[in-house]
DNA sequence: AATATCACG
DNA sequence: ACGTACGTGATATTT
């Protein structure tokens, strides 16, 4: 293997890092977010590549014509903010302390320095990684030079990699041709004029056809389309100039020798002191082994993974795993894609991967199934990740034996955006693993196993390995935080419930859905004509930008108020104009219809499977409050509020011989509030078993119950909602369309009426501020970092979250308990009726006609008694031949 | 990839 | 004075 060198574009990465992270300072007031982000990326790359050499290049800020133009251009928008500027020297100091080779030279840009170094290193036989945030460098990609572009995705950084082929795949041109392509399309931020009228698509087409600008001019009469050809003819000079500007120099005069760029001693005392002073706490653990040895300690225990494709060897390994499972936990991960492709196992000190199917002639999926049967028969403690996806291939009866580390780490911190293996390894094992998209990209597991055997097997083994190693820490932490019961009795059993629901799916009448869509199309066409008529021209009504111009400029409608990047055309703005301007009503109606058509009529149709059912997915680790979410498609936002939309529920139907039973909690969140706050009057109000909004209105407005007007009731209802959302006078005013002052008055009256609620909400906020998190009745936590913010808006948001999360979260806990019990009970009683959907406070059951009464009772019972609160939970059950009728 | 809008609880 | 209701996901348009 040839030696590796990593070259980093210092300014570009620092810049990316700075904008990716929220502002962060140490206690001295030094800004550190850019430095922190830079170091995170640096360490990620070092851990991943373990290169032999490393250099970081900076351009010196003053010189070159090209650069001045750039500064000026940026100056017109926003210069480098002070917070970032001061981190440049700071970063250099830190890197110097780490004894990392830094290269900067006046007169050259970082691109040119990097280009020169990369080409030089390649010539000398090195494998080169060029790290930058800038796509310009793609022109340098070769087999030996890999361009790496870190992207700041939610939840961490991911790195896009480009060798020659990757550039071709992404842009349709070779790296060399990329220069010409860029020269044609131009780049304002680099001050490359390009050829007017040619964008990315056209440029790619021209260059992939002709190979270069020069050749394109030689055959200029063949260049298509006409517009591009003419523009090229008229801008010949500019095209050639652009090419010069776009070309990165590879022949800078640099006094640089690769051998001097080795980095031996990055974890030294001076560096440690810098990290400590900057309070880069998450990075400090990297210095743990410092005093023991100063040499390359990043060469940690490289776990060895074994790949098994022989039946005999597999049997023996299963034997060993079974023996281990009798006294210790075993980590596993089933690799599936339609079928089982393999199984990763981790036990004791051994981690291995069985491959079956196409990857092994000897080992079949049945062999793995048999092995799994033996293993789960013997052992009692297993750890994995994403259990729900593996359940189709696991034996029965694994409940209570398997832990899912993604579920556990979600409970420990529900704010993360993903709970993949690499996230968990980073958080609990301080291990840097490549993410799926980094090594796999967008390909399938099958391709992945074929093309990148070594990386893919390591990837799968890491799942089993990480599950085994991280699970004890996660379980311990859950216990410490009082969430072990939540985990064991709610979240893990729910995995199986959701799996059942996904498998069952819900039947949809395809023909009727089609008819519904056609009906919408008729209405859309009619409205479209009418709108064009009224506005005097044709335009794209779906474009808020174009619509804004038509309404507020051409037609001069008043109130072009709400802006951000133009006029707001949102429903609440338009509704206020509706009465006076007929076109506005048409637009609102048009919006409604197109929404129904695209999202529901057309959108749902593509998910109907061969069995005539839609098998949506339910996600358990998304919502910060503990709710479940639904995708592909989202079955939790099927229209109901408007009649026309509601109609679509008629296409959701039960199987022959079945009916739908729909059960929903009545005001579960308000009841939870009554319980948690212990407010006596609110509890009393519920005991009366009367319309709660009317009671509230009666109390708040000091009006006899019978005399409450519908207006008063509406206001009281809005206040009740507001309370649950984390009340604010502004928000309530918005919701009720009244002034902030009036809203404030309502809120005060409400709190006078229910003083216990006020005290409870105040307590939640102060608890959140003190502890950094709030909890539900079942111990589920929601951290609220916003409460510590000095920014008023951010902090206010945190306060509302502190008031809302325990209520919404407790309601979520309760219905989860109900779901598990309902599902279990139906199965235990051997009933054919089954749970299909959960919509936050509602369960939809497909009930066999001969079981209706039994199931109705069961639903009532289980849902009502899922929690024992100070106020009774009320459940309404409805029956119907489709979802529309059952609600 | 981000923004605007709107569907639900 | 600040400028917002809480929690999601899908689609179309624009950058």
Coordinates of N, CA, C and O in Angstrom, one line a residue, chain A residues 788-869:
Chain A
X788 N -31.3 28.1 28.4 CA -30.0 28.7 28.8 C -29.6 29.9 27.9 O -28.6 30.5 28.2
X789 N -30.4 30.1 26.9 CA -30.0 31.1 25.9 C -30.1 32.5 26.4 O -31.0 32.8 27.2
X790 N -29.3 33.4 25.9 CA -29.4 34.8 26.3 C -30.3 35.5 25.3 O -30.7 36.6 25.5
X791 N -30.6 34.8 24.2 CA -31.5 35.4 23.2 C -33.0 35.3 23.7 O -33.4 34.1 23.9
X792 N -33.6 36.4 23.7 CA -35.0 36.4 24.2 C -35.9 35.4 23.5 O -36.6 34.6 24.1
X793 N -35.8 35.4 22.2 CA -36.7 34.6 21.4 C -36.4 33.1 21.6 O -37.3 32.3 21.8
X794 N -35.1 32.8 21.6 CA -34.8 31.4 21.8 C -35.2 30.9 23.2 O -35.7 29.8 23.3
X795 N -35.0 31.8 24.2 CA -35.3 31.4 25.5 C -36.8 31.3 25.7 O -37.3 30.3 26.3
X796 N -37.6 32.2 25.1 CA -39.0 32.1 25.2 C -39.5 30.8 24.6 O -40.5 30.1 25.1
X797 N -38.9 30.4 23.5 CA -39.3 29.2 22.8 C -39.0 28.0 23.8 O -39.9 27.1 24.0
X798 N -37.9 28.1 24.5 CA -37.6 27.1 25.5 C -38.6 27.0 26.6 O -39.0 25.9 27.0
X799 N -39.1 28.1 27.0 CA -40.1 28.2 28.0 C -41.4 27.5 27.6 O -42.1 26.8 28.3
X800 N -41.8 27.8 26.4 CA -43.0 27.1 25.8 C -42.8 25.6 25.7 O -43.8 24.9 26.0
X801 N -41.6 25.2 25.3 CA -41.4 23.8 25.2 C -41.4 23.2 26.6 O -42.0 22.1 26.7
X802 N -40.9 23.9 27.6 CA -40.9 23.3 28.9 C -42.3 23.1 29.4 O -42.6 22.2 30.2
X803 N -43.3 24.0 29.0 CA -44.7 23.8 29.4 C -45.4 22.7 28.6 O -46.2 22.0 29.1
X804 N -45.0 22.6 27.3 CA -45.7 21.7 26.4 C -45.3 20.3 26.5 O -46.1 19.3 26.5
X805 N -44.0 20.1 26.6 CA -43.4 18.7 26.4 C -43.9 17.7 27.4 O -44.3 16.6 27.1
X806 N -44.0 18.1 28.7 CA -44.5 17.1 29.7 C -45.9 16.7 29.4 O -46.3 15.6 29.7
X807 N -46.7 17.6 28.9 CA -48.1 17.3 28.6 C -48.2 16.5 27.4 O -48.8 15.4 27.4
X808 N -47.7 17.0 26.3 CA -47.7 16.2 25.1 C -47.1 14.8 25.2 O -47.5 13.8 24.7
X809 N -45.9 14.8 25.9 CA -45.2 13.6 26.1 C -45.9 12.6 27.0 O -45.9 11.4 26.7
X810 N -46.6 13.1 28.1 CA -47.3 12.1 28.9 C -48.5 11.5 28.1 O -48.7 10.3 28.2
X811 N -49.1 12.3 27.3 CA -50.2 11.8 26.5 C -49.7 10.7 25.6 O -50.3 9.7 25.3
X812 N -48.5 11.0 25.0 CA -47.8 10.0 24.1 C -47.5 8.7 24.8 O -47.7 7.6 24.3
X813 N -47.0 8.9 26.1 CA -46.7 7.7 26.9 C -48.0 6.8 27.1 O -48.0 5.6 26.9
X814 N -49.1 7.5 27.4 CA -50.3 6.8 27.7 C -50.8 6.0 26.5 O -51.2 4.9 26.6
X815 N -50.9 6.7 25.4 CA -51.4 6.0 24.2 C -50.5 4.9 23.8 O -50.9 3.8 23.3
X816 N -49.2 5.0 24.0 CA -48.3 3.9 23.7 C -48.6 2.7 24.6 O -48.7 1.6 24.1
X817 N -48.9 2.9 25.8 CA -49.3 1.8 26.7 C -50.6 1.2 26.2 O -50.6 0.0 26.1
X818 N -51.5 2.0 25.8 CA -52.8 1.5 25.3 C -52.6 0.7 24.1 O -53.1 -0.4 23.9
X819 N -51.7 1.2 23.2 CA -51.5 0.4 21.9 C -50.9 -1.0 22.2 O -51.4 -1.9 21.6
X820 N -49.9 -1.0 23.1 CA -49.3 -2.3 23.4 C -50.3 -3.2 23.9 O -50.4 -4.4 23.5
X821 N -51.1 -2.7 24.9 CA -52.1 -3.6 25.5 C -53.2 -4.1 24.6 O -53.5 -5.2 24.6
X822 N -53.7 -3.2 23.8 CA -54.7 -3.5 22.8 C -54.2 -4.6 21.8 O -54.8 -5.6 21.6
X823 N -53.0 -4.3 21.3 CA -52.4 -5.3 20.3 C -52.2 -6.6 21.0 O -52.5 -7.7 20.4
X824 N -51.6 -6.6 22.2 CA -51.3 -7.9 22.8 C -52.6 -8.6 23.2 O -52.7 -9.9 23.0
X825 N -53.6 -7.9 23.7 CA -54.8 -8.6 24.1 C -55.6 -9.2 22.9 O -56.1 -10.3 23.0
X826 N -55.6 -8.4 21.8 CA -56.2 -9.0 20.6 C -55.6 -10.3 20.2 O -56.2 -11.2 19.8
X827 N -54.3 -10.3 20.3 CA -53.5 -11.5 19.9 C -53.7 -12.6 20.9 O -53.9 -13.8 20.5
X828 N -53.7 -12.3 22.1 CA -53.8 -13.3 23.2 C -55.1 -13.9 23.1 O -55.3 -15.1 23.4
X829 N -56.1 -13.2 22.8 CA -57.5 -13.7 22.8 C -57.8 -14.4 21.4 O -58.9 -14.8 21.1
X830 N -56.7 -14.4 20.6 CA -56.8 -15.1 19.3 C -58.0 -14.5 18.4 O -58.7 -15.2 17.7
X831 N -58.1 -13.2 18.6 CA -59.1 -12.5 17.8 C -58.5 -12.2 16.4 O -57.3 -12.0 16.3
X832 N -59.4 -12.1 15.4 CA -58.9 -11.7 14.1 C -58.7 -10.2 14.0 O -58.0 -9.7 13.1
X833 N -59.4 -9.4 14.8 CA -59.3 -8.0 14.8 C -57.9 -7.5 15.1 O -57.2 -8.1 15.8
X834 N -57.5 -6.4 14.4 CA -56.1 -6.0 14.6 C -56.0 -4.4 14.5 O -56.7 -3.7 13.8
X835 N -55.0 -4.0 15.2 CA -54.7 -2.6 15.3 C -53.9 -2.2 14.0 O -53.0 -2.9 13.6
X836 N -54.4 -1.1 13.4 CA -53.7 -0.7 12.1 C -52.9 0.6 12.3 O -51.8 0.7 11.8
X837 N -53.6 1.6 12.8 CA -53.0 2.9 12.9 C -53.1 3.6 14.2 O -54.0 3.3 15.0
X838 N -52.1 4.5 14.5 CA -52.2 5.3 15.7 C -52.1 6.8 15.1 O -51.2 7.1 14.3
X839 N -53.0 7.6 15.6 CA -52.9 9.0 15.2 C -52.9 9.9 16.4 O -53.8 10.7 16.7
X840 N -51.9 9.7 17.2 CA -51.6 10.5 18.4 C -52.6 10.4 19.6 O -52.1 10.2 20.7
X841 N -53.9 10.5 19.3 CA -54.8 10.3 20.4 C -55.9 9.3 19.9 O -57.0 9.3 20.5
X842 N -55.6 8.6 18.9 CA -56.6 7.8 18.2 C -56.0 6.5 17.7 O -54.9 6.5 17.3
X843 N -56.8 5.4 17.9 CA -56.4 4.1 17.3 C -57.4 3.6 16.3 O -58.6 3.8 16.6
X844 N -56.9 3.1 15.2 CA -57.8 2.6 14.2 C -57.7 1.1 14.2 O -56.6 0.6 14.0
X845 N -58.8 0.4 14.4 CA -58.8 -1.1 14.4 C -59.6 -1.7 13.3 O -60.7 -1.2 13.0
X846 N -59.1 -2.7 12.6 CA -59.8 -3.4 11.6 C -60.4 -4.6 12.4 O -59.7 -5.5 12.8
X847 N -61.8 -4.5 12.6 CA -62.4 -5.5 13.5 C -63.3 -6.5 12.7 O -64.1 -6.1 11.8
X848 N -63.1 -7.8 13.0 CA -63.9 -8.8 12.4 C -65.3 -8.6 12.8 O -65.6 -8.3 13.9
X849 N -66.3 -8.8 11.8 CA -67.6 -8.4 12.1 C -68.2 -9.2 13.3 O -69.1 -8.6 14.0
X850 N -67.8 -10.4 13.5 CA -68.3 -11.1 14.7 C -67.6 -10.8 16.0 O -68.0 -11.4 17.0
X851 N -66.7 -9.9 15.9 CA -66.0 -9.6 17.1 C -66.2 -8.1 17.6 O -65.6 -7.7 18.6
X852 N -67.1 -7.4 16.8 CA -67.2 -6.0 17.1 C -67.4 -5.6 18.5 O -66.7 -4.8 19.1
X853 N -68.4 -6.2 19.1 CA -68.8 -5.8 20.5 C -67.7 -6.1 21.5 O -67.3 -5.3 22.3
X854 N -67.1 -7.3 21.3 CA -66.0 -7.6 22.2 C -64.8 -6.7 22.1 O -64.2 -6.2 23.0
X855 N -64.5 -6.3 20.8 CA -63.3 -5.4 20.6 C -63.7 -4.0 21.1 O -62.8 -3.3 21.6
X856 N -64.9 -3.6 20.9 CA -65.3 -2.3 21.3 C -65.1 -2.2 22.8 O -64.5 -1.2 23.3
X857 N -65.5 -3.2 23.5 CA -65.3 -3.2 25.0 C -63.8 -3.2 25.4 O -63.4 -2.4 26.3
X858 N -63.1 -4.0 24.7 CA -61.7 -4.1 24.9 C -61.0 -2.8 24.7 O -60.1 -2.4 25.6
X859 N -61.3 -2.1 23.7 CA -60.7 -0.8 23.4 C -61.0 0.2 24.5 O -60.1 0.8 25.0
X860 N -62.3 0.3 24.8 CA -62.7 1.1 25.9 C -61.9 0.9 27.1 O -61.3 1.8 27.7
X861 N -61.9 -0.4 27.5 CA -61.3 -0.8 28.8 C -59.8 -0.5 28.8 O -59.3 0.2 29.7
X862 N -59.1 -0.9 27.8 CA -57.6 -0.8 27.8 C -57.2 0.7 27.6 O -56.2 1.1 28.2
X863 N -57.9 1.4 26.8 CA -57.5 2.8 26.6 C -57.8 3.6 27.8 O -57.0 4.4 28.3
X864 N -59.0 3.4 28.3 CA -59.4 4.1 29.5 C -58.5 3.9 30.7 O -58.2 4.8 31.5
X865 N -58.0 2.7 30.8 CA -57.2 2.3 32.0 C -55.8 2.2 31.7 O -55.0 1.7 32.5
X866 N -55.3 2.7 30.6 CA -53.9 2.7 30.3 C -53.2 3.5 31.4 O -52.0 3.2 31.7
X867 N -53.8 4.5 31.9 CA -53.2 5.3 33.0 C -54.3 5.6 34.0 O -55.5 5.7 33.7
X868 N -53.9 5.7 35.3 CA -54.9 6.0 36.3 C -54.6 7.4 36.8 O -53.7 7.7 37.6
X869 N -55.4 8.3 36.3 CA -55.2 9.7 36.6 C -56.3 10.2 37.6 O -57.3 9.6 37.8

